[in-house]
Tab-separated table of C-alpha atoms in Angstrom:
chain	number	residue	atom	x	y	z
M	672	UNK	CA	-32.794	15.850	-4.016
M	673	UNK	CA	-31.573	12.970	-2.061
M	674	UNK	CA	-30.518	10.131	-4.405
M	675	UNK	CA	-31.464	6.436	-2.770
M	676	UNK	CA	-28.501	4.273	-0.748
M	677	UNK	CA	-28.337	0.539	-0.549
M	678	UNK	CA	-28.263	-0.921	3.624
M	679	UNK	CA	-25.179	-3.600	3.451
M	680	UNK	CA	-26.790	-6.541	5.958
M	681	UNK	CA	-24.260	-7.982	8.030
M	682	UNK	CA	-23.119	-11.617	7.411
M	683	UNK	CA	-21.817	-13.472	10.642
M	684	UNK	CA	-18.886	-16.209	9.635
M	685	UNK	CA	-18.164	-18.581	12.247
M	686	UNK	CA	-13.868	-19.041	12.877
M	687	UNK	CA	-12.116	-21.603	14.793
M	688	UNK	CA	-10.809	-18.522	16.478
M	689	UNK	CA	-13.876	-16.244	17.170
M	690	UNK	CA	-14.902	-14.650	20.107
M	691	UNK	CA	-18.100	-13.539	20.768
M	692	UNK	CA	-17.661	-9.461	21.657
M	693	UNK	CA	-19.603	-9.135	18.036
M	694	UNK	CA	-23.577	-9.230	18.772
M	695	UNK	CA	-23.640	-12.208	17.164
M	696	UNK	CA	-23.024	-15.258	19.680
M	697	UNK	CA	-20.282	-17.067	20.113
M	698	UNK	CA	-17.753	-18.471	17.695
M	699	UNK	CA	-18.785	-15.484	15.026
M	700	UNK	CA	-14.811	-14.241	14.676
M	701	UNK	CA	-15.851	-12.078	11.701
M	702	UNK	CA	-19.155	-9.713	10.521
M	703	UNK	CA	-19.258	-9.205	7.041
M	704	UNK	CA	-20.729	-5.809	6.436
M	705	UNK	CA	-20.271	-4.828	2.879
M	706	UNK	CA	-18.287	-6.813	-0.325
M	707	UNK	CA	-18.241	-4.414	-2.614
M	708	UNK	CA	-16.904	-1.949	-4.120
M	709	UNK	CA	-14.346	-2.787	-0.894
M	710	UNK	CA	-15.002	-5.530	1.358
M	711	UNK	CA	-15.572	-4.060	4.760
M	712	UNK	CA	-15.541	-6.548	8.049
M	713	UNK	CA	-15.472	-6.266	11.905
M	714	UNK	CA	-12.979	-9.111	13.372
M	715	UNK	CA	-13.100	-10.282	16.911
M	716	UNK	CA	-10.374	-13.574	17.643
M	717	UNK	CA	-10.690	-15.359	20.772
M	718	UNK	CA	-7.311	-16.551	19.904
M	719	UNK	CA	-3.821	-15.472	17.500
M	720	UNK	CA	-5.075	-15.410	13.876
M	721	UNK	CA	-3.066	-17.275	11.343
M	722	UNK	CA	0.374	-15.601	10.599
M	723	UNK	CA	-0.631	-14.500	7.203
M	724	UNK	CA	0.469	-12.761	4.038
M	725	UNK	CA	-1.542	-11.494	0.897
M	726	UNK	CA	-0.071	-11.310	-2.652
M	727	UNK	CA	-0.345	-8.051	-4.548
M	728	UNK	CA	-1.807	-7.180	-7.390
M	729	UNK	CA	0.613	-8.819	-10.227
M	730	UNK	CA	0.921	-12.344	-8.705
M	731	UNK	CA	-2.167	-12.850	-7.667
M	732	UNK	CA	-3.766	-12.349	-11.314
M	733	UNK	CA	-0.417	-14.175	-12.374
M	734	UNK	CA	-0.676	-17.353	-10.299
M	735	UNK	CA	-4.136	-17.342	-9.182
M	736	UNK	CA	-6.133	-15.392	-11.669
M	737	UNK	CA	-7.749	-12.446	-9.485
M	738	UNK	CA	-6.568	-9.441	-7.867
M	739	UNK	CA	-4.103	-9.398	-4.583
M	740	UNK	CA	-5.279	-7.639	-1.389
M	741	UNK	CA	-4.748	-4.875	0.448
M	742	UNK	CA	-6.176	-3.931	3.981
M	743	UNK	CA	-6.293	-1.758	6.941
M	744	UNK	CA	-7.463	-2.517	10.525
M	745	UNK	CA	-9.041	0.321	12.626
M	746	UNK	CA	-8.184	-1.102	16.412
M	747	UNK	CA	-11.413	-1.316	18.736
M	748	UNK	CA	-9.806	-3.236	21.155
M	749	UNK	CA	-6.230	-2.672	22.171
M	750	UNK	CA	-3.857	-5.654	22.291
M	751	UNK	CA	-0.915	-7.438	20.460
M	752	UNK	CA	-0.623	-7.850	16.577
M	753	UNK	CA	2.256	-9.472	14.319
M	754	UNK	CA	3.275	-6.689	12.050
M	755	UNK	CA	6.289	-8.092	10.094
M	756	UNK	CA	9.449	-9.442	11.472
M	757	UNK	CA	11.756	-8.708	13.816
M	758	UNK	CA	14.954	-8.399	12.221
M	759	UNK	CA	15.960	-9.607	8.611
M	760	UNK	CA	15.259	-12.798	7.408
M	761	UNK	CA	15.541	-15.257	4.497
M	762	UNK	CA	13.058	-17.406	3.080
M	763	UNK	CA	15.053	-20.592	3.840
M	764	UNK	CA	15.039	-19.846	7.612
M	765	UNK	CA	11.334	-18.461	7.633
M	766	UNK	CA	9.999	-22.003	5.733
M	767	UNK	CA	12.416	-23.831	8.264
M	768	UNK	CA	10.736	-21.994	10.998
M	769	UNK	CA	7.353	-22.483	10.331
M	770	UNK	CA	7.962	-26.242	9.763
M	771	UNK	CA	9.449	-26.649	13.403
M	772	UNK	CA	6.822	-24.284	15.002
M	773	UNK	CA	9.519	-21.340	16.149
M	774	UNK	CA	8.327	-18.948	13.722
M	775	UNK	CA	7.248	-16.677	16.213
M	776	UNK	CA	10.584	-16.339	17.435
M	777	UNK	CA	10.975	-13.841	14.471
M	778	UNK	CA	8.270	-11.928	13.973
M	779	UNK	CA	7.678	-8.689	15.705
M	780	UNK	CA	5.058	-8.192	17.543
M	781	UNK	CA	3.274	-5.077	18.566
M	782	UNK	CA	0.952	-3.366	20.891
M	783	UNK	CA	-2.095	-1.417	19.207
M	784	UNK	CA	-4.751	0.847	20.733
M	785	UNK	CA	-8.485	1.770	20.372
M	786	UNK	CA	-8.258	4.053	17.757
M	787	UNK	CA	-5.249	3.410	16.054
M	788	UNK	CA	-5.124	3.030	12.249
M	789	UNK	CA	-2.968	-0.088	10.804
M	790	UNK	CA	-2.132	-0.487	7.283
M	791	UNK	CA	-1.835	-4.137	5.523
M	792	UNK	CA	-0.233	-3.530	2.379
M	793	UNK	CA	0.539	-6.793	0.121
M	794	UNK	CA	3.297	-8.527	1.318
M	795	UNK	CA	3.273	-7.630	4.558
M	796	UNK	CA	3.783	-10.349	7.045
M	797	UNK	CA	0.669	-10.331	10.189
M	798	UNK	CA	-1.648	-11.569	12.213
M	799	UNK	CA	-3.740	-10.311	14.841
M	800	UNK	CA	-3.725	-11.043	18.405
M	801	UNK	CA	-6.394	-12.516	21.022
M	802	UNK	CA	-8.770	-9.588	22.355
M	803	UNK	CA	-7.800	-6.974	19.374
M	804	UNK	CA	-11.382	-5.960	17.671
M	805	UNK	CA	-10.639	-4.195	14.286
M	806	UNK	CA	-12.942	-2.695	11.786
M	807	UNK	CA	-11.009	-4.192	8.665
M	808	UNK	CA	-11.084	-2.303	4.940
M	809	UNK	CA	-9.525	-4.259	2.190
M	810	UNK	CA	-9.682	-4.851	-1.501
M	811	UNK	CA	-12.539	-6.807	-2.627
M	812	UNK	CA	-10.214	-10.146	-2.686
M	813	UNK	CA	-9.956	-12.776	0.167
M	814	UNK	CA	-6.773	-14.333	-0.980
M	815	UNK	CA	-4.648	-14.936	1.780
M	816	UNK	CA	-1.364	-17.183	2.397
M	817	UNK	CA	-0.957	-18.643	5.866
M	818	UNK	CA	2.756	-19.075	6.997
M	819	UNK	CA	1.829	-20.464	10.276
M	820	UNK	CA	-1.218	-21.153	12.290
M	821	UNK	CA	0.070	-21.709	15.985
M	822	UNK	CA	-0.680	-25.540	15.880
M	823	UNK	CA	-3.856	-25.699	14.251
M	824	UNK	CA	-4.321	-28.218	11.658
M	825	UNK	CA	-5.466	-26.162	8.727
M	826	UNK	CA	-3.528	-26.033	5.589
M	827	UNK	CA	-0.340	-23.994	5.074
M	828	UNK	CA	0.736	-21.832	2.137
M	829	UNK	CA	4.355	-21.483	2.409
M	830	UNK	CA	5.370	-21.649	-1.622
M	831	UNK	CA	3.432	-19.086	-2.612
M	832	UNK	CA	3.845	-16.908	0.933
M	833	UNK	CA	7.291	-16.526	0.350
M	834	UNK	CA	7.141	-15.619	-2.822
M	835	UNK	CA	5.551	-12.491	-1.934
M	836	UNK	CA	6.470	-11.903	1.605
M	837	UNK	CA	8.973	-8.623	2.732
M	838	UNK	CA	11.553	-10.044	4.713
M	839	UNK	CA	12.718	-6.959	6.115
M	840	UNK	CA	11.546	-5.189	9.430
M	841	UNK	CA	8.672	-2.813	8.661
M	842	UNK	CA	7.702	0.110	10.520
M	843	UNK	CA	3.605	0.413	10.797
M	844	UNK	CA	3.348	4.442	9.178
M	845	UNK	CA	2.505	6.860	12.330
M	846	UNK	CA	0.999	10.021	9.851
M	847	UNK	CA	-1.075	11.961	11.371
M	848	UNK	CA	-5.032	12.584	10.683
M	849	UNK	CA	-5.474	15.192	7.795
M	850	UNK	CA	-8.351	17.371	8.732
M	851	UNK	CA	-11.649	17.325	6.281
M	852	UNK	CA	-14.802	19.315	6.453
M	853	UNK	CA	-16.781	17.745	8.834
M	854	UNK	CA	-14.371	15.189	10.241
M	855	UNK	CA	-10.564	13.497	8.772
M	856	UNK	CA	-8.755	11.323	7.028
M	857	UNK	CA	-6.857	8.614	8.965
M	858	UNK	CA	-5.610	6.804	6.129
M	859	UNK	CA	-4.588	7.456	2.364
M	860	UNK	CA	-3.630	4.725	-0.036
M	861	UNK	CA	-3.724	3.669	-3.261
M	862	UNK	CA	-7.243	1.747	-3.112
M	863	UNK	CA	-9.418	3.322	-0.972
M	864	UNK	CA	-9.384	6.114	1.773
M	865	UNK	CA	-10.070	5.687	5.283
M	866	UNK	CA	-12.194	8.363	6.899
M	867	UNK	CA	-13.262	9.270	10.604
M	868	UNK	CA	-16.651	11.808	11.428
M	869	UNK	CA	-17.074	11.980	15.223
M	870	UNK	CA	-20.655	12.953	14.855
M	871	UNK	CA	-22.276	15.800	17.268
M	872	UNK	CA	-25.743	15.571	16.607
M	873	UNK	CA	-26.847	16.685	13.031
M	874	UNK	CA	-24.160	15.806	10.390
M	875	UNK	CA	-24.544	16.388	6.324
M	876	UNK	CA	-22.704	14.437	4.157
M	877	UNK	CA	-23.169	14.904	0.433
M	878	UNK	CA	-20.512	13.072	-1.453
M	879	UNK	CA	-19.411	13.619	-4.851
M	880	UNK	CA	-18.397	9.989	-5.021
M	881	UNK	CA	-19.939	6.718	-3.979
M	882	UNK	CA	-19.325	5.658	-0.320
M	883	UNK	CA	-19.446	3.038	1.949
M	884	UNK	CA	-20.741	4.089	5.871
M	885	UNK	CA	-20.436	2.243	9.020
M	886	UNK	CA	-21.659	3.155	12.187
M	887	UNK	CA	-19.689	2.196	14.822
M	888	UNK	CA	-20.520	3.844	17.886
M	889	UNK	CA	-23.506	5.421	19.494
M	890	UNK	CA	-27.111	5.898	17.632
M	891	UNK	CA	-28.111	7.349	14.829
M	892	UNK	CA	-31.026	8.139	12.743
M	893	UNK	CA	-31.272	8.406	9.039
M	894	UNK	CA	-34.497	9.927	7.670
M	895	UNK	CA	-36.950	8.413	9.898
M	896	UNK	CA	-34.756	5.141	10.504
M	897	UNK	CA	-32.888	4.629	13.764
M	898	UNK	CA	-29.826	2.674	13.471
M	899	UNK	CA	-27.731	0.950	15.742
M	900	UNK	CA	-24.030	-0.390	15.554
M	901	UNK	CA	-22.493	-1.903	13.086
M	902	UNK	CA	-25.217	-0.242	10.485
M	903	UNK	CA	-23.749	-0.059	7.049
M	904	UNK	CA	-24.878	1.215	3.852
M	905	UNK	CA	-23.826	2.085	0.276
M	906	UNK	CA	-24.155	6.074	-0.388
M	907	UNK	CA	-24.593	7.612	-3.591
M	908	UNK	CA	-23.794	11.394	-4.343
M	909	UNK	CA	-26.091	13.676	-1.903
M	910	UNK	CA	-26.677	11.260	1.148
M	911	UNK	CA	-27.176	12.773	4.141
M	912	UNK	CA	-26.953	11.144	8.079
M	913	UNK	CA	-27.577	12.328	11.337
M	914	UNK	CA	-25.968	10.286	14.312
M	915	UNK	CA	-24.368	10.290	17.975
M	916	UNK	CA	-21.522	8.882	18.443
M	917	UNK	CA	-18.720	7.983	15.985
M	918	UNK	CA	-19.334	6.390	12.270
M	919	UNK	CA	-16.599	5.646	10.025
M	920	UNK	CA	-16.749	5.678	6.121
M	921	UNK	CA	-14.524	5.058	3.185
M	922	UNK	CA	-14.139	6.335	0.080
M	923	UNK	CA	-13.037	5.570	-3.436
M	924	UNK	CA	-14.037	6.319	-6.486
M	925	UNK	CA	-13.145	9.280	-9.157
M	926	UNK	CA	-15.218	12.442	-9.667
M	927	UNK	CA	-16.684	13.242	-13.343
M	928	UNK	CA	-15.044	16.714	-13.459
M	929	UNK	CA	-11.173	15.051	-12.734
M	930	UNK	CA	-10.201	16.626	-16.640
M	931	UNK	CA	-10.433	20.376	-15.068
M	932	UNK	CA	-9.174	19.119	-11.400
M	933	UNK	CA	-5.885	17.294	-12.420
M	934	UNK	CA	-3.817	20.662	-13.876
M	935	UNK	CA	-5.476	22.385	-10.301
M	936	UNK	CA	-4.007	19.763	-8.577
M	937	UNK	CA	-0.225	19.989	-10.250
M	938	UNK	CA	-0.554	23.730	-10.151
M	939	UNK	CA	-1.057	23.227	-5.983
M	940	UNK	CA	1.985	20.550	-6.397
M	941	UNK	CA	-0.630	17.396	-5.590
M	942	UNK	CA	0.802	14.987	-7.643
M	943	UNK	CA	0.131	12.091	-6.172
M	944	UNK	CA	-3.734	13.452	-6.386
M	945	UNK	CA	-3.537	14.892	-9.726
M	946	UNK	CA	-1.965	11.072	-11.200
M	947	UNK	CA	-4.395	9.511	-9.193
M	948	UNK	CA	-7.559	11.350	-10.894
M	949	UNK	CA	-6.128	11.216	-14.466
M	950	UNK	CA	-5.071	8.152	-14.955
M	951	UNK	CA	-4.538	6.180	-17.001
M	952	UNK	CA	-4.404	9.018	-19.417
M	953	UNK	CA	-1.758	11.573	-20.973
M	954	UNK	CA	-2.726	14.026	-17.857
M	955	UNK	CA	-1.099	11.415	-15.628
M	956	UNK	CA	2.636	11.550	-16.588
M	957	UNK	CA	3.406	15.074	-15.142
M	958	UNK	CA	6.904	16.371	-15.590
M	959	UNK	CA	7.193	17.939	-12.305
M	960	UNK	CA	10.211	19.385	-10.761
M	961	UNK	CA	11.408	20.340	-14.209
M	962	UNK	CA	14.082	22.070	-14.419
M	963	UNK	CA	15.701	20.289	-11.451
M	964	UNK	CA	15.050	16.950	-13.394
M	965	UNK	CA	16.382	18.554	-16.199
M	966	UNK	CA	19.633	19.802	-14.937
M	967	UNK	CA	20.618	16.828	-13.024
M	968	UNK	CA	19.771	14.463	-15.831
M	969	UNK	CA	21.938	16.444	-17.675
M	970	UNK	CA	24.751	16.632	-15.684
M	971	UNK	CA	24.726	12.944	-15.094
M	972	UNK	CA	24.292	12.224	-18.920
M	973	UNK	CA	20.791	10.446	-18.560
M	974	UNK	CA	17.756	10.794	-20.471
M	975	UNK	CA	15.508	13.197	-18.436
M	976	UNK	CA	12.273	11.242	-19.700
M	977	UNK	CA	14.111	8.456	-17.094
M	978	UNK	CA	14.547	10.351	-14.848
M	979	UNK	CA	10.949	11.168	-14.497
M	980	UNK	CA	9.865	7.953	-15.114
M	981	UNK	CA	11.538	6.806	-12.226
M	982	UNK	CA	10.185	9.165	-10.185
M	983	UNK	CA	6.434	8.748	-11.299
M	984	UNK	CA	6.914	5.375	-10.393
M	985	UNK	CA	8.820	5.532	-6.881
M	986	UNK	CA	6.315	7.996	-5.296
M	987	UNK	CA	4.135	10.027	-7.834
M	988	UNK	CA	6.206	13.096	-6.875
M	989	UNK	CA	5.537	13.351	-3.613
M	990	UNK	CA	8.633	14.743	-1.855
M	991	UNK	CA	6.914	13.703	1.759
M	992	UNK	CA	6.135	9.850	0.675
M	993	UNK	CA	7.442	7.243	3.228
M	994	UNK	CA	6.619	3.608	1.906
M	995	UNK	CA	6.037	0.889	4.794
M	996	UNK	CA	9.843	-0.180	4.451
M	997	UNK	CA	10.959	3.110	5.229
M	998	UNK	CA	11.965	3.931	2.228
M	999	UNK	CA	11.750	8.658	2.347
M	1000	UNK	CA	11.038	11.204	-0.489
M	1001	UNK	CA	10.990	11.479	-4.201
M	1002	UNK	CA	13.392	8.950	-4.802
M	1003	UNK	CA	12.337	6.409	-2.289
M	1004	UNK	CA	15.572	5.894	-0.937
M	1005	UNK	CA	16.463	3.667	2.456
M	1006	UNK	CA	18.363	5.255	4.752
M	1007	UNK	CA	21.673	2.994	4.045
M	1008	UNK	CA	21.713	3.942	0.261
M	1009	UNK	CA	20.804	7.366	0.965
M	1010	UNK	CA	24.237	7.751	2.679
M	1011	UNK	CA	26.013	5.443	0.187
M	1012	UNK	CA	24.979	8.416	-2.348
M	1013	UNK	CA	26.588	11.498	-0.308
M	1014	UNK	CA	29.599	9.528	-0.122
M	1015	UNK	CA	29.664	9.390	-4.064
M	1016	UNK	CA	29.083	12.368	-4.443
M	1017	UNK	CA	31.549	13.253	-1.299
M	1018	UNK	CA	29.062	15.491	1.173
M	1019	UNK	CA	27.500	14.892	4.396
M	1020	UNK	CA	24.069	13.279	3.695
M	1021	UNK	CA	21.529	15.942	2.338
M	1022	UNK	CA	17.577	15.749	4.011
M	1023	UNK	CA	16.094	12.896	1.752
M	1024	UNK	CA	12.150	14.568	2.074
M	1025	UNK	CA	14.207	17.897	0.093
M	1026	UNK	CA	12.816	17.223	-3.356
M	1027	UNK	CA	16.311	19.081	-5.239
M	1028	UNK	CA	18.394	16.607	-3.021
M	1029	UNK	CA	15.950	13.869	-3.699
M	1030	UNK	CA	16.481	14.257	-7.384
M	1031	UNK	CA	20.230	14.888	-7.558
M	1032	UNK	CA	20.786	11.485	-5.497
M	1033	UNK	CA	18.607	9.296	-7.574
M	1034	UNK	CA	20.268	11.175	-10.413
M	1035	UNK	CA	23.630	10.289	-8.913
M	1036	UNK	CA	22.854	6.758	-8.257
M	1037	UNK	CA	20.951	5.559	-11.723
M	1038	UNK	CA	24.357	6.808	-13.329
M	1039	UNK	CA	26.385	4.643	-11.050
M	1040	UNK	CA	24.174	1.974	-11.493
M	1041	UNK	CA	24.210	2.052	-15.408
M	1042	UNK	CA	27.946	2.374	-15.088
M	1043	UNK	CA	27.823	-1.182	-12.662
M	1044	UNK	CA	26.498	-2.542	-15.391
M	1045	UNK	CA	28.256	-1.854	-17.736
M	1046	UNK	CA	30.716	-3.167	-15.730
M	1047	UNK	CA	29.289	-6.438	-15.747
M	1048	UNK	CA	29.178	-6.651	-20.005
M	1049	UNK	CA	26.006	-5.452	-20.337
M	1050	UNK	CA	24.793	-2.425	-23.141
M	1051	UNK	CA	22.079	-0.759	-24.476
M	1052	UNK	CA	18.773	-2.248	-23.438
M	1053	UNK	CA	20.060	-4.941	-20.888
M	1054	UNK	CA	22.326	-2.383	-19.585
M	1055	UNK	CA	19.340	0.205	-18.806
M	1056	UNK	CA	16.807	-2.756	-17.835
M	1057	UNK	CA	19.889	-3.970	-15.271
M	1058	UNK	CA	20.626	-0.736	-13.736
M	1059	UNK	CA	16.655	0.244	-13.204
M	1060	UNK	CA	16.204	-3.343	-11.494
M	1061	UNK	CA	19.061	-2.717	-9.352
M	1062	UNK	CA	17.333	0.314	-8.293
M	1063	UNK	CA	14.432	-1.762	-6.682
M	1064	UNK	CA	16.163	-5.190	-5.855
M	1065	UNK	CA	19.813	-4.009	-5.303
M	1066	UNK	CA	22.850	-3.746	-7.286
M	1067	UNK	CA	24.737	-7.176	-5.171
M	1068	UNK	CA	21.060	-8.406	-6.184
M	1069	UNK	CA	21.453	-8.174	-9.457
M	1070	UNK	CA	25.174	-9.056	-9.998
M	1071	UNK	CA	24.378	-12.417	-8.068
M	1072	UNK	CA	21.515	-13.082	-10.069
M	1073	UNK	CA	23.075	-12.417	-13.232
M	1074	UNK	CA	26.044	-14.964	-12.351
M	1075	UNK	CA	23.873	-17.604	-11.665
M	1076	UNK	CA	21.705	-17.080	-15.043
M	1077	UNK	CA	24.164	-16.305	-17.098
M	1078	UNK	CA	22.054	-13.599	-19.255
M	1079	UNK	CA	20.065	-10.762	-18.389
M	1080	UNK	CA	17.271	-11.986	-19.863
M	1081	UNK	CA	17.630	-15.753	-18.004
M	1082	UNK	CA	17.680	-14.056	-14.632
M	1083	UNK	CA	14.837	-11.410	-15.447
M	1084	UNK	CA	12.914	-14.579	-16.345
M	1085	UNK	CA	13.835	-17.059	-13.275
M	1086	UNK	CA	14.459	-14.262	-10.312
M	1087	UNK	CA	13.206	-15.496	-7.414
M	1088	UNK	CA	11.524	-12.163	-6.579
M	1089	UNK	CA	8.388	-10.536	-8.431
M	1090	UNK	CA	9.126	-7.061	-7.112
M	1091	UNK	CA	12.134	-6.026	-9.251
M	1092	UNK	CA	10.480	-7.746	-12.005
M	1093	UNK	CA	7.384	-5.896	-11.859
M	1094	UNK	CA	8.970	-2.174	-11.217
M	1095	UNK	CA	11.319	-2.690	-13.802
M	1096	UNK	CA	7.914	-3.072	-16.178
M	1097	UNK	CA	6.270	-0.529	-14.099
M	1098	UNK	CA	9.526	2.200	-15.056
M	1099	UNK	CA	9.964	1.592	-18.567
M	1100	UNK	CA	5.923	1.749	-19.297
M	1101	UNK	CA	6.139	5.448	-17.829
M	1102	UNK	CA	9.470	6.039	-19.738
M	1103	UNK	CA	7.927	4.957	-22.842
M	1104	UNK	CA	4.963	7.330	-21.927
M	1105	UNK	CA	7.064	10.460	-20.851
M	1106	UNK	CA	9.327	9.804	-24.081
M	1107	UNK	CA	5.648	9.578	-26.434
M	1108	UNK	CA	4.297	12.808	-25.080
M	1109	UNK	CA	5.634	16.155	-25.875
């Protein structure tokens, strides 16, 4: 038996910079076409969006009491976006920038086409360029912090922008589709999955999870409905559709039976899946790659249960994960530290996607780290909490910021970056956890 869907009517929102490619006259630069349980829009500027940033998760329930955001744009249109910066900057020359109007200078700016599947994590520096139509997927949170609005007189958030902004260049993530029944997957993350059915007359879709379905191409009936672009709806479990054309839906939710899936999953080695459906239980804290975890711990004189916490946290395992800094493998290393490590340990620089190599780097490094600081008079707790900060923010990081505090527990307080801060909580939560459970 079908079970009943909700239609998601479309709410036009007039922008300074709309266009009017939408349906929905002129000025209307964005349709609304669902809010929850992600908020789902089609964007069409006339003009350069605001150069923008959104905070992630942590701050934004820190400072302004509600979740961050996280997006992706499916391009429509083809055309130029903003998608980070150019080449490494600080947040003194950014703000001083955006103040005299020559922030664009800076930031890098790339050409997109129909098609092509953009990813917006938190942090990330963007904007979106005149002509370039997106179907955009986010988190149900509209926070945003403008840098720098190309004249316009509308209020600027630089404070709280740079807090969270990544001043580094950032690649936008090429992967390629990953073939579903019926259709693919053009986007994984950790909120919500982006999906793409090019549909040939009669397609069936009965989810095991709750959906949200936009047509964006073509016709299509459903039942004895016709429907017509951008037609959106909230499925339940056993939906079907029937269209022609192309409809996009996304997907995010966990099934009922995830107790029996999750030791499937690690059996497969899906452990980015597997934590995924189990948290935030016992089933989530896998100890995978054992005895290679194991062995180098040992060697190295580490705890193993750190070891694996580190690596729960850095990429859930996956040996394949490339984060949007560039940052490869288990271990998430950059390319610059990667080869820092063979030098240590006196080789030619290993393959960083090899999970053995991945672990005996990050096995290599978190003991030189510990030993840095050490070094700099720390022991026991502040010497562990150091040397796992210094694997996220940097060891010259971390020396500098201790100098300037004086304590370890002064410059974990009053660093001027939340991302060190909150890994360092995210690692020794899953140590705690791997050390609690047999």
């Amino acid at each position: 038996m079908l079970t009943p869907m909700r239609p998601c009517p479309p709410k036009p929102v007039a922008r300074i910079w709309g266009g009017s490619a939408l349906g929905f006259g002129p000025g209307i630069g964005e349709v609304w076409l669902c809010e929850h349980p992600l908020l789902v829009k089609l964007l069409d500027p006339r003009d350069w969006l605001s150069v923008q940033v959104h905070p992630p998760h942590a701050y934004a329930l820190r400072v302004e009491g509600r979740p961050g955001k996280y997006e992706a744009w499916y391009v429509l249109s083809p055309g130029e976006i903003v998608h980070g910066f150019s080449r490494p900057v600080t947040r003194e020359e950014v703000e001083a920038r955006a103040r005299a109007g020559t922030l664009d200078e800076v930031l890098n700016r790339v050409r997109v086409e129909r098609g092509q599947v953009v990813y917006l994590p938190a942090g990330l520096v963007h904007a979106l360029g005149p002509g370039v139509r997106v179907y955009e997927v986010q988190t149900p949170s509209d926070l945003t912090y403008r840098l720098y609005d190309y004249g316009r007189p509308r209020e600027l958030h630089l404070e709280k922008a740079l807090e969270v902004a990544l001043l580094e260049p950032t690649p936008i993530l090429q992967a390629p589709p990953e073939p579903v029944e019926g259709g693919e997957r053009l986007l994984p993350t950790p909120f919500f999955d982006l999906f793409r059915y090019p549909l040939r007359g009669r397609l069936f879709l009965r989810p095991e999870a709750r959906l949200v379905l936009t047509l964006l191409e073509g016709k299509a009936r459903l039942g004895e409905a016709a429907l017509t672009p951008p037609a959106t709806f909230l499925l339940e479990a056993g939906e079907e559709d029937f269209a022609r054309g192309e409809a996009r839906y996304l997907l995010w939710q966990r099934l009922e039976a995830w107790p029996h899936l999750v030791p499937l999953f690690y059996r497969l080695g899906l452990y980015r899946e597997g934590i995924r459906a189990a948290w935030p239980t016992t089933l989530a804290y896998p100890r995978a790659y054992r005895a290679w975890v194991e062995a180098y711990a040992l060697k190295e004189g580490l705890d193993p249960n750190l070891l694996f916490a580190l690596l729960h946290v850095e990429s859930r395992f996956d040996p394949h994960a490339v984060s949007p800094t560039g940052a490869l493998g288990l271990a998430q290393f950059l390319r610059g530290t990667w080869a820092d490590v063979a030098r240590m340990l006196g080789e030619a620089p290993a393959d960083p996607l090899d999970p053995e190599s991945a672990i005996r780097y990050a096995a290599r490094y978190l003991r030189w780290l510990l030993e840095r600081c050490e070094a700099l008079g720390l022991g026991g707790v502040e010497q562990l909490a150091c040397a796992i900060t210094a694997y996220n923010g940097g060891i010259g990081y971390t020396a500098r910021g201790l100098a300037r505090e004086g304590s370890f527990f002064a410059f974990f307080r009053f660093q001027e970056r939340d991302e060190p801060r909150e890994y360092l909580g995210k690692v020794l939560s899953a140590y705690a956890a791997y050390r609690a459970i047999p």
